Coordinates of C-alpha atoms in Angstrom, one line a residue:
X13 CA -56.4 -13.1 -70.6
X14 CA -57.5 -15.8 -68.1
X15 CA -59.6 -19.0 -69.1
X16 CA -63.1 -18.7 -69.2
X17 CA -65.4 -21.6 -67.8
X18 CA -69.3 -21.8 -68.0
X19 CA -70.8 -23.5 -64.6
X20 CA -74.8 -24.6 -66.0
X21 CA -77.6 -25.6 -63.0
X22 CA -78.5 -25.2 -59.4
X23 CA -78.2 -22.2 -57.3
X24 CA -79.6 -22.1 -53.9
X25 CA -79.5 -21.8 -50.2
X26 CA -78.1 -24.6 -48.6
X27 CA -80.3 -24.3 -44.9
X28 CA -78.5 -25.9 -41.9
X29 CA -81.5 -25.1 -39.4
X30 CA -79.4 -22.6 -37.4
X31 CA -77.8 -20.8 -40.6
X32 CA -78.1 -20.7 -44.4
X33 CA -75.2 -20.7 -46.9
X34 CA -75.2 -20.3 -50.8
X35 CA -74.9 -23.2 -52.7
X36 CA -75.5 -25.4 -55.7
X37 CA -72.8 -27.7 -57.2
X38 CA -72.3 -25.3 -60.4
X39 CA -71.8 -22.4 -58.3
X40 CA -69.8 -23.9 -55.5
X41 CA -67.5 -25.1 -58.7
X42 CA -67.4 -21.2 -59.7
X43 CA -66.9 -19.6 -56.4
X44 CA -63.3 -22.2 -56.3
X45 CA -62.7 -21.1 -59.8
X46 CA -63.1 -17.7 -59.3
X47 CA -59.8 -18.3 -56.4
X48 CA -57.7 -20.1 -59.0
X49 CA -57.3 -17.3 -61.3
X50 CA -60.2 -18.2 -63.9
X51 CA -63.2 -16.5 -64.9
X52 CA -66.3 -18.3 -64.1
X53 CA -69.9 -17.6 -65.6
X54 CA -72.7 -19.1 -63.6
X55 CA -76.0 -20.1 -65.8
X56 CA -78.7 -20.5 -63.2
X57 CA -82.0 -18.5 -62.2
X58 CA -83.6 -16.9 -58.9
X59 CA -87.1 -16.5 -57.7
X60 CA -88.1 -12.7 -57.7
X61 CA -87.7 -13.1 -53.7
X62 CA -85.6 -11.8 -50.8
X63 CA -83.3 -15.5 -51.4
X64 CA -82.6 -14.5 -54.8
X65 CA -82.0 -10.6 -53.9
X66 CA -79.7 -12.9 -51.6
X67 CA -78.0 -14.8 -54.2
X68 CA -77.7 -11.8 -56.3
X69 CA -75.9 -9.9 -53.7
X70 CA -73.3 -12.8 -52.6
X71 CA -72.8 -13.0 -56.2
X72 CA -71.9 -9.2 -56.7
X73 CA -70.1 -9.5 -52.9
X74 CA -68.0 -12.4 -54.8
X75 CA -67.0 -10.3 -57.9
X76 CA -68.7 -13.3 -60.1
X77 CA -70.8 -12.1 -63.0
X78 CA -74.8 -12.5 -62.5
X79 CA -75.2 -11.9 -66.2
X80 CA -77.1 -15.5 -66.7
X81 CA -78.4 -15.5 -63.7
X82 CA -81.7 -15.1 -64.6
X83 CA -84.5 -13.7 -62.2
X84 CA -87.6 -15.6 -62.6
X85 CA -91.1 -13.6 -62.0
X86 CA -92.8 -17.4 -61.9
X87 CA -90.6 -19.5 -59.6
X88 CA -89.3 -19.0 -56.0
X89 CA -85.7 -19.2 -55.1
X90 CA -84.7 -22.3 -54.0
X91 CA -83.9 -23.7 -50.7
X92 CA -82.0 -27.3 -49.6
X93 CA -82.9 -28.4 -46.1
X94 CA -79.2 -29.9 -45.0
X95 CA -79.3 -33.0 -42.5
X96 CA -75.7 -33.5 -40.9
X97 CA -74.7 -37.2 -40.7
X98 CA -72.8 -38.6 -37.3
X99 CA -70.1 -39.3 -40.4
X100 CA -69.5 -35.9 -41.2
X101 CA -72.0 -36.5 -44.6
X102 CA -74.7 -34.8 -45.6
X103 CA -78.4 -35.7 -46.5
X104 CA -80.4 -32.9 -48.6
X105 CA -84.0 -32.0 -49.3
X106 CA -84.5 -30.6 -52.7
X107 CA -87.8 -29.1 -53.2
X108 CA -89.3 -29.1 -57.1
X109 CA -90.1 -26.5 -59.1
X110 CA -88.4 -23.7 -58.3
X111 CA -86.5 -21.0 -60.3
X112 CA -83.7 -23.1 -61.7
X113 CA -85.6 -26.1 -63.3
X114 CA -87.2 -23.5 -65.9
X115 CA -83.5 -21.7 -67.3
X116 CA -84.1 -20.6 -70.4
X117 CA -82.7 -20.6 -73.4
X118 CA -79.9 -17.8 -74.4
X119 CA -78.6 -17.2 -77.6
X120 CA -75.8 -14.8 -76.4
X121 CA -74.8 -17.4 -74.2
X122 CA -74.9 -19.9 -76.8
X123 CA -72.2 -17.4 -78.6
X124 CA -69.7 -17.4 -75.2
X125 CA -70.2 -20.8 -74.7
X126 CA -68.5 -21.8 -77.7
X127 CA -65.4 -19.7 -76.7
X128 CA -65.5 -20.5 -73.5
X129 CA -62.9 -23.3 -72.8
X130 CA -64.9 -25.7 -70.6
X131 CA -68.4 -25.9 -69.8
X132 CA -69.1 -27.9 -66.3
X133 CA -72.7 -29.2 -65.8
X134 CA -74.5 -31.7 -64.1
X135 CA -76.8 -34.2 -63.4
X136 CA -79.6 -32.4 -60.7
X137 CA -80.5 -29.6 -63.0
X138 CA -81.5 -31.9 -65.7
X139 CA -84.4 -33.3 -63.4
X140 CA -86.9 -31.2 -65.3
X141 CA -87.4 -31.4 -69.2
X142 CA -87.1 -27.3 -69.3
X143 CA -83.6 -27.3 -67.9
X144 CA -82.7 -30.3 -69.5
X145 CA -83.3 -29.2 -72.8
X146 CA -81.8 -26.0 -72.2
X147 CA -78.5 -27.6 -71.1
X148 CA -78.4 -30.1 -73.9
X149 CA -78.4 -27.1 -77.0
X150 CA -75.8 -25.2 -74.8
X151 CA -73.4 -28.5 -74.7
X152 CA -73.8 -28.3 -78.5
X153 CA -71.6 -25.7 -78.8
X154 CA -68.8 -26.5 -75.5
X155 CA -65.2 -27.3 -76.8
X156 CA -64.7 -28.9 -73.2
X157 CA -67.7 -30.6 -71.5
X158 CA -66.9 -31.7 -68.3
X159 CA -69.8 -33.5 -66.1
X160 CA -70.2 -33.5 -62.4
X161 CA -72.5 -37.0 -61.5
X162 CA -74.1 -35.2 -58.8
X163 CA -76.9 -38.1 -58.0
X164 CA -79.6 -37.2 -56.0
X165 CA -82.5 -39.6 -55.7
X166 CA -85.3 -39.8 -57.0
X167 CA -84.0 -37.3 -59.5
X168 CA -82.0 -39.8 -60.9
X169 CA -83.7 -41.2 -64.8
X170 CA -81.7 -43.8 -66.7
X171 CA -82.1 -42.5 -70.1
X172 CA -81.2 -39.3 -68.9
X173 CA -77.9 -40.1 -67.2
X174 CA -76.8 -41.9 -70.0
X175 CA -77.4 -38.9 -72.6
X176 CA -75.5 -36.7 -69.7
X177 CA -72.6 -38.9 -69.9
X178 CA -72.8 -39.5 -73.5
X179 CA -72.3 -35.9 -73.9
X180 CA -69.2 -35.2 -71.3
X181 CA -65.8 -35.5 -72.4
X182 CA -64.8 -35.7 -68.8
X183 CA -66.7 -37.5 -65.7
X184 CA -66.1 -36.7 -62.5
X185 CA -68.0 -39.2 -59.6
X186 CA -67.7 -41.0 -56.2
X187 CA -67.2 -44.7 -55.7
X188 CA -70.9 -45.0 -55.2
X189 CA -71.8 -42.9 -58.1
X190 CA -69.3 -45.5 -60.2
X191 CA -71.0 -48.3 -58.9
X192 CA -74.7 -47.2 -59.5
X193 CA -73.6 -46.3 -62.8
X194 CA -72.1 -50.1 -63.8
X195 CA -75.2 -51.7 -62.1
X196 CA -77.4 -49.2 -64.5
X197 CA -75.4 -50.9 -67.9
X198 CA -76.1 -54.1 -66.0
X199 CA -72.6 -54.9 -65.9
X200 CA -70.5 -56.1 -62.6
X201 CA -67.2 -54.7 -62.3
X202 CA -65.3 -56.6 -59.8
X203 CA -62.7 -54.0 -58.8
X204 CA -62.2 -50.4 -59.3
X205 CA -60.3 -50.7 -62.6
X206 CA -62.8 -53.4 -63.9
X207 CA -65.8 -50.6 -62.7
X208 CA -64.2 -48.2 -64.8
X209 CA -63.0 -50.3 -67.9
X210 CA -67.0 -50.8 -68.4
X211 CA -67.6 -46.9 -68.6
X212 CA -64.8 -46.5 -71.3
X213 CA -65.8 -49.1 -73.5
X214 CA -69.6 -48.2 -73.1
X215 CA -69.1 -44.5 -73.6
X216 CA -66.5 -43.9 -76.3
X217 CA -67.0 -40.2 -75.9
X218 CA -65.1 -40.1 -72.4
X219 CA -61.7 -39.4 -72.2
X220 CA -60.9 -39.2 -68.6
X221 CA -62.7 -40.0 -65.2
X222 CA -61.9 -38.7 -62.1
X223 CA -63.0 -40.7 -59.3
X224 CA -63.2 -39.3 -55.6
X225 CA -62.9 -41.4 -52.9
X226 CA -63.9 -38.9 -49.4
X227 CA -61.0 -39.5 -47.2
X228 CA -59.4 -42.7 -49.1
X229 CA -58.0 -40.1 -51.4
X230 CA -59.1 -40.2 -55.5
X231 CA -57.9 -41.5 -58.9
X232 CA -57.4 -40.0 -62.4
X233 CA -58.0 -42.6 -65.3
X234 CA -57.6 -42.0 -69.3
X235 CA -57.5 -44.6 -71.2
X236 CA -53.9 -44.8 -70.9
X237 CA -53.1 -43.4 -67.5
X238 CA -54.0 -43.7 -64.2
X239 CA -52.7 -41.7 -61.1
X240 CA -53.8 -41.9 -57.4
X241 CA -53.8 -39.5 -54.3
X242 CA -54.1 -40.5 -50.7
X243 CA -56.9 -38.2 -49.1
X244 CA -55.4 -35.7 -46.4
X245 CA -56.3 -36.3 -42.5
X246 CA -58.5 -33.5 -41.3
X247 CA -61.1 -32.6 -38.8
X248 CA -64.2 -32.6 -40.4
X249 CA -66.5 -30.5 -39.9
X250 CA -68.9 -31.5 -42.7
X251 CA -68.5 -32.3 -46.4
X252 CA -71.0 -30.1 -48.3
X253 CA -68.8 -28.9 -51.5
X254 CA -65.9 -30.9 -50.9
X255 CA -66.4 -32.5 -54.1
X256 CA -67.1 -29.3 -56.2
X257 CA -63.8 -27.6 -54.9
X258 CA -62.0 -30.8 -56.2
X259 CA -63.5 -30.6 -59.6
X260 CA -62.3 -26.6 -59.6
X261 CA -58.8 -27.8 -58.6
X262 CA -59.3 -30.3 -61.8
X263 CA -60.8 -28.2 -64.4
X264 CA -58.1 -24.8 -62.9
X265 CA -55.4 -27.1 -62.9
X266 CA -55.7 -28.6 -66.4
X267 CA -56.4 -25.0 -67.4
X268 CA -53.0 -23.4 -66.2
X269 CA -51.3 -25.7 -67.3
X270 CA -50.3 -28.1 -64.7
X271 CA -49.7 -31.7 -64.8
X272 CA -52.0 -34.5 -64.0
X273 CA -50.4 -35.5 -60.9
X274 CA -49.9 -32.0 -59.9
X275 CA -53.5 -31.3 -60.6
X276 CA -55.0 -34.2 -58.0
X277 CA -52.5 -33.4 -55.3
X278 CA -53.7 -29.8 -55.2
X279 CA -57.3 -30.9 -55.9
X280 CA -57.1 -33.2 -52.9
X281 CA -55.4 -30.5 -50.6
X282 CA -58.4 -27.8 -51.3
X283 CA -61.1 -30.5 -51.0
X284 CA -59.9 -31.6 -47.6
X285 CA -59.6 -27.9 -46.6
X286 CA -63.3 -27.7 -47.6
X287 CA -64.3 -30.5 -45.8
X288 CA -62.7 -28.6 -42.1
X289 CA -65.2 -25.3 -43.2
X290 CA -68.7 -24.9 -42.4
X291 CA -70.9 -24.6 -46.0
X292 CA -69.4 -25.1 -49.2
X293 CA -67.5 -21.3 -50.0
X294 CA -65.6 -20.5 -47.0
X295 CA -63.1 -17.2 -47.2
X296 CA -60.1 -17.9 -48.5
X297 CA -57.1 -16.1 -50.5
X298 CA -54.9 -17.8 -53.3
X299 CA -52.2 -16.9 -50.6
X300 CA -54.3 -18.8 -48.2
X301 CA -54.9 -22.1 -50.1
X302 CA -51.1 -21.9 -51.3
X303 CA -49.9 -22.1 -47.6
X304 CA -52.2 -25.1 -47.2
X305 CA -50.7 -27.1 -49.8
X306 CA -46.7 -26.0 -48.1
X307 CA -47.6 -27.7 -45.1
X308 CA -49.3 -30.6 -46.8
X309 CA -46.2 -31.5 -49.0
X310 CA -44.0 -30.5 -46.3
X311 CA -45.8 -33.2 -44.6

């Protein structure tokens, strides 16, 4: 039987001017599941609208379950205006109130969240008290809550972070994200390990973080451990989803079975794949990815 994980928050269209591709950090984390041999559930809602027919259809095209993805007769489907950066980065335009800031409550769901073995959320959905409130009774039942700080200002409330990451048993962020977050406990961590000491000893809940660092690599911390990866040399073409393909390689990894270290290499070889592919799901096989990683360690 494979694992199951639950992906809670955003779905939407991620619109590049010329072309439009399916996104949202929970469901960019499921499509990458869905290619590592686990079985994803998506938790999100549509607008009763041609982009959510859309969504509904790539989901189906995908083979991933649109059980919880709810179809809203009140709320349009959402859509992301994407900026490309000289840098290869990405600046977004997130529109409010639209289908998935109003997901409702499930008690069903509540049942196959508590036998699910992780639940993945973030930080974006949570903008709106509906959501929010919906997410925070679902992570009362998760065995495994693993947290994706996916900052996106303005939508980013103090109180509310620090509920978010009070609840999470894993964190993943970015060196910015880990230095927003010490200069939010108003404390000044001088390097990297200091940045991170101060989030274990704030929030006794966490027992790992895994920090990304774009092309310098990552690094894996527990309170006992710490491993890091040098980031792969690749032509960029942009970096929309990198991140969520990482934290599938994390959460897949630790769910088949491998090793830590094993777990960030192959993390960091399907996030720099990501980052050579327009959008954030581009085709690709397990056979695919698993030729990738040959000629990385070959290299």
């Amino acid at each position: 039987m494979k694992n199951k994980v639950v992906c809670f928050g955003e779905v939407l269209w991620d619109d590049f001017g010329n072309t439009k591709k399916i996104g949202g950090a929970p469901l960019n984390v499921c499509y990458h599941l869905s290619k590592l041999n686990i079985e994803p559930v998506i938790v999100s809602q549509v607008g009763n609208d041609k982009l959510g027919e859309g969504i509904i259809h790539q989901l189906d095209q995908w083979q991933l379950s649109a059980n919880y993805c709810r179809v809203s007769a009140s709320y349009q489907t959402s859509t992301v205006p994407v900026q490309l950066l000289d840098n290869g980065e990405v600046k977004y335009t997130i529109t409010e109130n639209v289908a998935w800031d109003f997901i409702e409550y499930d008690t069903s769901l509540a049942e196959e969240i508590k036998n699910a073995d992780a639940f993945v959320y973030g930080t974006l959905a949570a903008r709106n008290p509906y959501t929010r409130d919906t997410l925070l009774h679902y992570l009362e039942n998760a065995k495994w809550r693993v947290l994706d700080l996916n900052l996106r200002p303005p939508y980013v409330n103090k109180d509310v972070l620090q509920l978010l990451i009070q609840s999470c048993h894993s964190l993943k962020l970015n060196r910015d994200e880990l230095d927003f977050v010490t200069t939010l406990l108003n404390r000044d961590g001088q390097t990297e390990k200091e940045s991170i000491a101060i989030v274990f000893a704030v929030f006794e809940n966490l027992q790992e973080i895994i920090l990304t660092k774009g092309a310098a690599g990552a690094s894996y911390y527990s309170r006992s451990e710490q491993l890091d990866v040098r980031g792969l040399r690749v032509e960029v073409v942009d970096t929309v989803g990198s991140g969520d393909s990482f934290l599938a390689a994390f959460v897949g990894g630790r769910l088949n079975g491998d090793t830590n270290d094993q777990i960030l290499n192959d993390a960091a070889v399907l996030s720099a794949y990501i980052a050579t592919c327009q959008g954030a799901c581009p085709p690709y096989t397990l056979n695919d990815l698993q030729k990738i990683k040959e000629l990385y360690y070959e290299a």
